[in-house]
C-alpha positions as YAML, in Angstrom:
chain: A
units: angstrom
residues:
- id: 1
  name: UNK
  ca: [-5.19, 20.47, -5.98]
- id: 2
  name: UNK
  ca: [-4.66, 17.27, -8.00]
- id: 3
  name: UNK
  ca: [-3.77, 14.07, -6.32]
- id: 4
  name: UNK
  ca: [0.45, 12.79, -6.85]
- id: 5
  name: UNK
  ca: [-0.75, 9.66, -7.92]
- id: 6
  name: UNK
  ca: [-3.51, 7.39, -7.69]
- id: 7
  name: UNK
  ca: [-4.14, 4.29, -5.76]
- id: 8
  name: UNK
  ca: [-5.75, 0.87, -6.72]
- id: 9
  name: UNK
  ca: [-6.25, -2.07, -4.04]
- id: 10
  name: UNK
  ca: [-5.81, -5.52, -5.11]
- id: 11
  name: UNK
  ca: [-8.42, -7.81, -3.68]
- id: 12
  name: UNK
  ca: [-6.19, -8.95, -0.94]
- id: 13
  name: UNK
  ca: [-5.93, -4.99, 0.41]
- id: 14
  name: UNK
  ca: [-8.77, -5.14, -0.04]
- id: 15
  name: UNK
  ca: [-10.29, -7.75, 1.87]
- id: 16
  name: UNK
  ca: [-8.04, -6.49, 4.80]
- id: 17
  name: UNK
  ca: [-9.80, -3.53, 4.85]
- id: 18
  name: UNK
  ca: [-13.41, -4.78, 4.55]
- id: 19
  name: UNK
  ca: [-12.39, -6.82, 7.47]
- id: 20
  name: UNK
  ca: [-11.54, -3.63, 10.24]
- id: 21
  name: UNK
  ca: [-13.47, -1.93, 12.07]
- id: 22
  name: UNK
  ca: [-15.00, 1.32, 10.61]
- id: 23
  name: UNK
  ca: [-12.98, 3.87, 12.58]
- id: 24
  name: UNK
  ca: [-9.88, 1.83, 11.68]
- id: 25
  name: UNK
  ca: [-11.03, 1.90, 8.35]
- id: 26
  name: UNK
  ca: [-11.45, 5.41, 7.94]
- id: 27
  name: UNK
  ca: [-8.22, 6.23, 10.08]
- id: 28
  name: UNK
  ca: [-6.28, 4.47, 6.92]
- id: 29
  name: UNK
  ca: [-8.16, 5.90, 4.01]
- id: 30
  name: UNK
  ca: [-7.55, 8.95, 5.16]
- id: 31
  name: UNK
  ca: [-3.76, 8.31, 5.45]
- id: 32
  name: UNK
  ca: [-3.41, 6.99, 2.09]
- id: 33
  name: UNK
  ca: [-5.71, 9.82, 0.51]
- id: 34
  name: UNK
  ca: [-3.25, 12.64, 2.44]
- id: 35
  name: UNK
  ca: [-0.28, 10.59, 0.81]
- id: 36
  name: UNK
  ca: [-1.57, 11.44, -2.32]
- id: 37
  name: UNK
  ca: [-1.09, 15.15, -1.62]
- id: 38
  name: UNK
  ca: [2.43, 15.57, 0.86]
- id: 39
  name: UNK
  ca: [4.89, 13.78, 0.80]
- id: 40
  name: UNK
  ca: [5.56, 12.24, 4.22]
- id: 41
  name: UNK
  ca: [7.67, 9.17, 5.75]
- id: 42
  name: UNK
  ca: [5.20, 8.51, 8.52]
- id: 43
  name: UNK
  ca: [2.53, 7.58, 6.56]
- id: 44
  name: UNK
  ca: [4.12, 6.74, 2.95]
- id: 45
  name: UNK
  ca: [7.56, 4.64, 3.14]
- id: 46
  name: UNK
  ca: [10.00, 2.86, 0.59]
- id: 47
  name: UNK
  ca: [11.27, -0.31, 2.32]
- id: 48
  name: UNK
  ca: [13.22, -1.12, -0.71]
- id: 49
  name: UNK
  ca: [13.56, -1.07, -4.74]
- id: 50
  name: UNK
  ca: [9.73, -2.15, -5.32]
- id: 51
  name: UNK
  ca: [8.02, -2.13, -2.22]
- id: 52
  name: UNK
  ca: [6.21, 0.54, -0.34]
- id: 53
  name: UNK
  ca: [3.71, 0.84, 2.49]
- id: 54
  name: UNK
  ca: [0.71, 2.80, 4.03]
- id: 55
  name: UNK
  ca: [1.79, 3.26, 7.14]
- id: 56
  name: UNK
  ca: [-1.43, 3.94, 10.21]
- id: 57
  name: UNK
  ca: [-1.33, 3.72, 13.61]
- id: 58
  name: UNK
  ca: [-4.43, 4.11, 15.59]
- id: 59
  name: UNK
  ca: [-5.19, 2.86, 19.05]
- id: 60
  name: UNK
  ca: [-1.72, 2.00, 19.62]
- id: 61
  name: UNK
  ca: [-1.94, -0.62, 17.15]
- id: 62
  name: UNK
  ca: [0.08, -0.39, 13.24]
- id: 63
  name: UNK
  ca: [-1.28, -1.38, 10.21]
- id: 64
  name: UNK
  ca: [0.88, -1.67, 7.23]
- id: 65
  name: UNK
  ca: [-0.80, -1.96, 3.40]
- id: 66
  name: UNK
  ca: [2.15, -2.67, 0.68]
- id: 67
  name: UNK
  ca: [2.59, -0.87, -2.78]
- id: 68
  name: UNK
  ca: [4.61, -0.86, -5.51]
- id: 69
  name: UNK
  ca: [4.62, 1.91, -8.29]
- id: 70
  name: UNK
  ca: [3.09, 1.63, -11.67]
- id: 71
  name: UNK
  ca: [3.14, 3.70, -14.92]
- id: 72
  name: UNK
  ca: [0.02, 3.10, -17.20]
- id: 73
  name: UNK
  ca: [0.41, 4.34, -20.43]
- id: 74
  name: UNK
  ca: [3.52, 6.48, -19.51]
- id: 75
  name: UNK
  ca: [0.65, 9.00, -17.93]
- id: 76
  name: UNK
  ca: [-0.10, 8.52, -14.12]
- id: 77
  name: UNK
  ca: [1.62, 7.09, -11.83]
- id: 78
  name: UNK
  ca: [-0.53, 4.53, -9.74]
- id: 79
  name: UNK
  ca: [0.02, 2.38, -6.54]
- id: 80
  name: UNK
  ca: [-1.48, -0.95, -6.20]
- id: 81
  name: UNK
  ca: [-1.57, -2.02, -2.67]
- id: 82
  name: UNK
  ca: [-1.03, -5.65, -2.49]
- id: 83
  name: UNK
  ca: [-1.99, -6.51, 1.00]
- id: 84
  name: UNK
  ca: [-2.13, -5.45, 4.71]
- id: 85
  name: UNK
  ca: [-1.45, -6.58, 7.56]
- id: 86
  name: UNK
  ca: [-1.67, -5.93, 11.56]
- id: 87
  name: UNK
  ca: [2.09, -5.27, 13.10]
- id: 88
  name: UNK
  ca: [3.75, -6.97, 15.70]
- id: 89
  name: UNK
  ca: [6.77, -5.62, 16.07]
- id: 90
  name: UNK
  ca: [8.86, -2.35, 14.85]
- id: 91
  name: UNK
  ca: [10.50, -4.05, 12.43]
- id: 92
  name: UNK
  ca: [8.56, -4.73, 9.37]
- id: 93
  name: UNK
  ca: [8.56, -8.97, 8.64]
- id: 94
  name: UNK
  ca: [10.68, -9.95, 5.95]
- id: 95
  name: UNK
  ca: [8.28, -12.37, 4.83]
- id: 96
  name: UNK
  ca: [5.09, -9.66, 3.96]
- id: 97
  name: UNK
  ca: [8.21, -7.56, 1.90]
- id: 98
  name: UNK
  ca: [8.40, -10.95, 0.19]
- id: 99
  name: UNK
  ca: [4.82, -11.26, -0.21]
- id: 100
  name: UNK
  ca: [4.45, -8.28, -1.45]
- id: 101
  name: UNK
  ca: [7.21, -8.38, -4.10]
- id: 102
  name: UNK
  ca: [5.47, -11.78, -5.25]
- id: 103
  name: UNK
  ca: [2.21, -10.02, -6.05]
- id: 104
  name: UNK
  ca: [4.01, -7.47, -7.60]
- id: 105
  name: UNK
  ca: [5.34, -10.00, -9.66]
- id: 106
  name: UNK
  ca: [2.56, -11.83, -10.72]
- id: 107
  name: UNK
  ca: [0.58, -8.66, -11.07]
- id: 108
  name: UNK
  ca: [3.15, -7.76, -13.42]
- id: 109
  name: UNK
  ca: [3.35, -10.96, -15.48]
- id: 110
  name: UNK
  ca: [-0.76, -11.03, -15.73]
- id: 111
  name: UNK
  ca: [-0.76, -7.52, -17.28]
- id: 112
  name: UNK
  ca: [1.52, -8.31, -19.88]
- id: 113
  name: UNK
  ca: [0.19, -11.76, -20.82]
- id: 114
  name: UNK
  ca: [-2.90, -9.79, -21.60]
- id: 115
  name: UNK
  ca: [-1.33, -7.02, -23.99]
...
């Protein structure tokens, strides 16, 4: 079975990864690999127009990464994860949506300075 879509980290993702635990670790690539293949709320959610997010939670803690779609090439469909972070609360923080939207953005705006 092929994969939905595929999924590229940005360094900040990235970085918050490198930075867990292994178990952790593992607990979320998994997630976002079995995203790839269902399609389920729990662990793949729109929060609004652009922005998406990995959704884990493991030892009663919740880690959120944020996406956004992409088409390269009209072909694939790929989503960059633009950061994570460790939640707080049930509601996810206005501010990291925001983050995440401006990464988008200047993701964006780098790719098409360099076409």
């Amino acid at each position: 079975m092929k994969p939905s879509f595929e999924i590229n980290l940005l360094p900040e993702a990235a970085d918050f990864l490198d930075n867990l635990d292994s178990r952790t670790k593992e607990k979320i690539y998994y997630n976002m690999k079995k995203s790839q293949f269902i399609n389920d709320n729990d662990i793949f959610k729109k929060l609004n127009d652009f922005i998406w997010e990995f959704r884990t939670l493991y030892n009663n803690k919740a880690y959120r990464l944020f996406a956004f779609w992409e088409k390269i090439e009209g072909k694939e469909t790929l989503v960059v994860a633009t950061h994570g972070i460790l939640k707080k609360t049930q509601k996810t923080p206005p501010k990291e949506i925001r983050k995440a939207e401006e990464i988008r953005k200047q993701y964006l705006d780098h790719k098409s300075k360099k076409k």
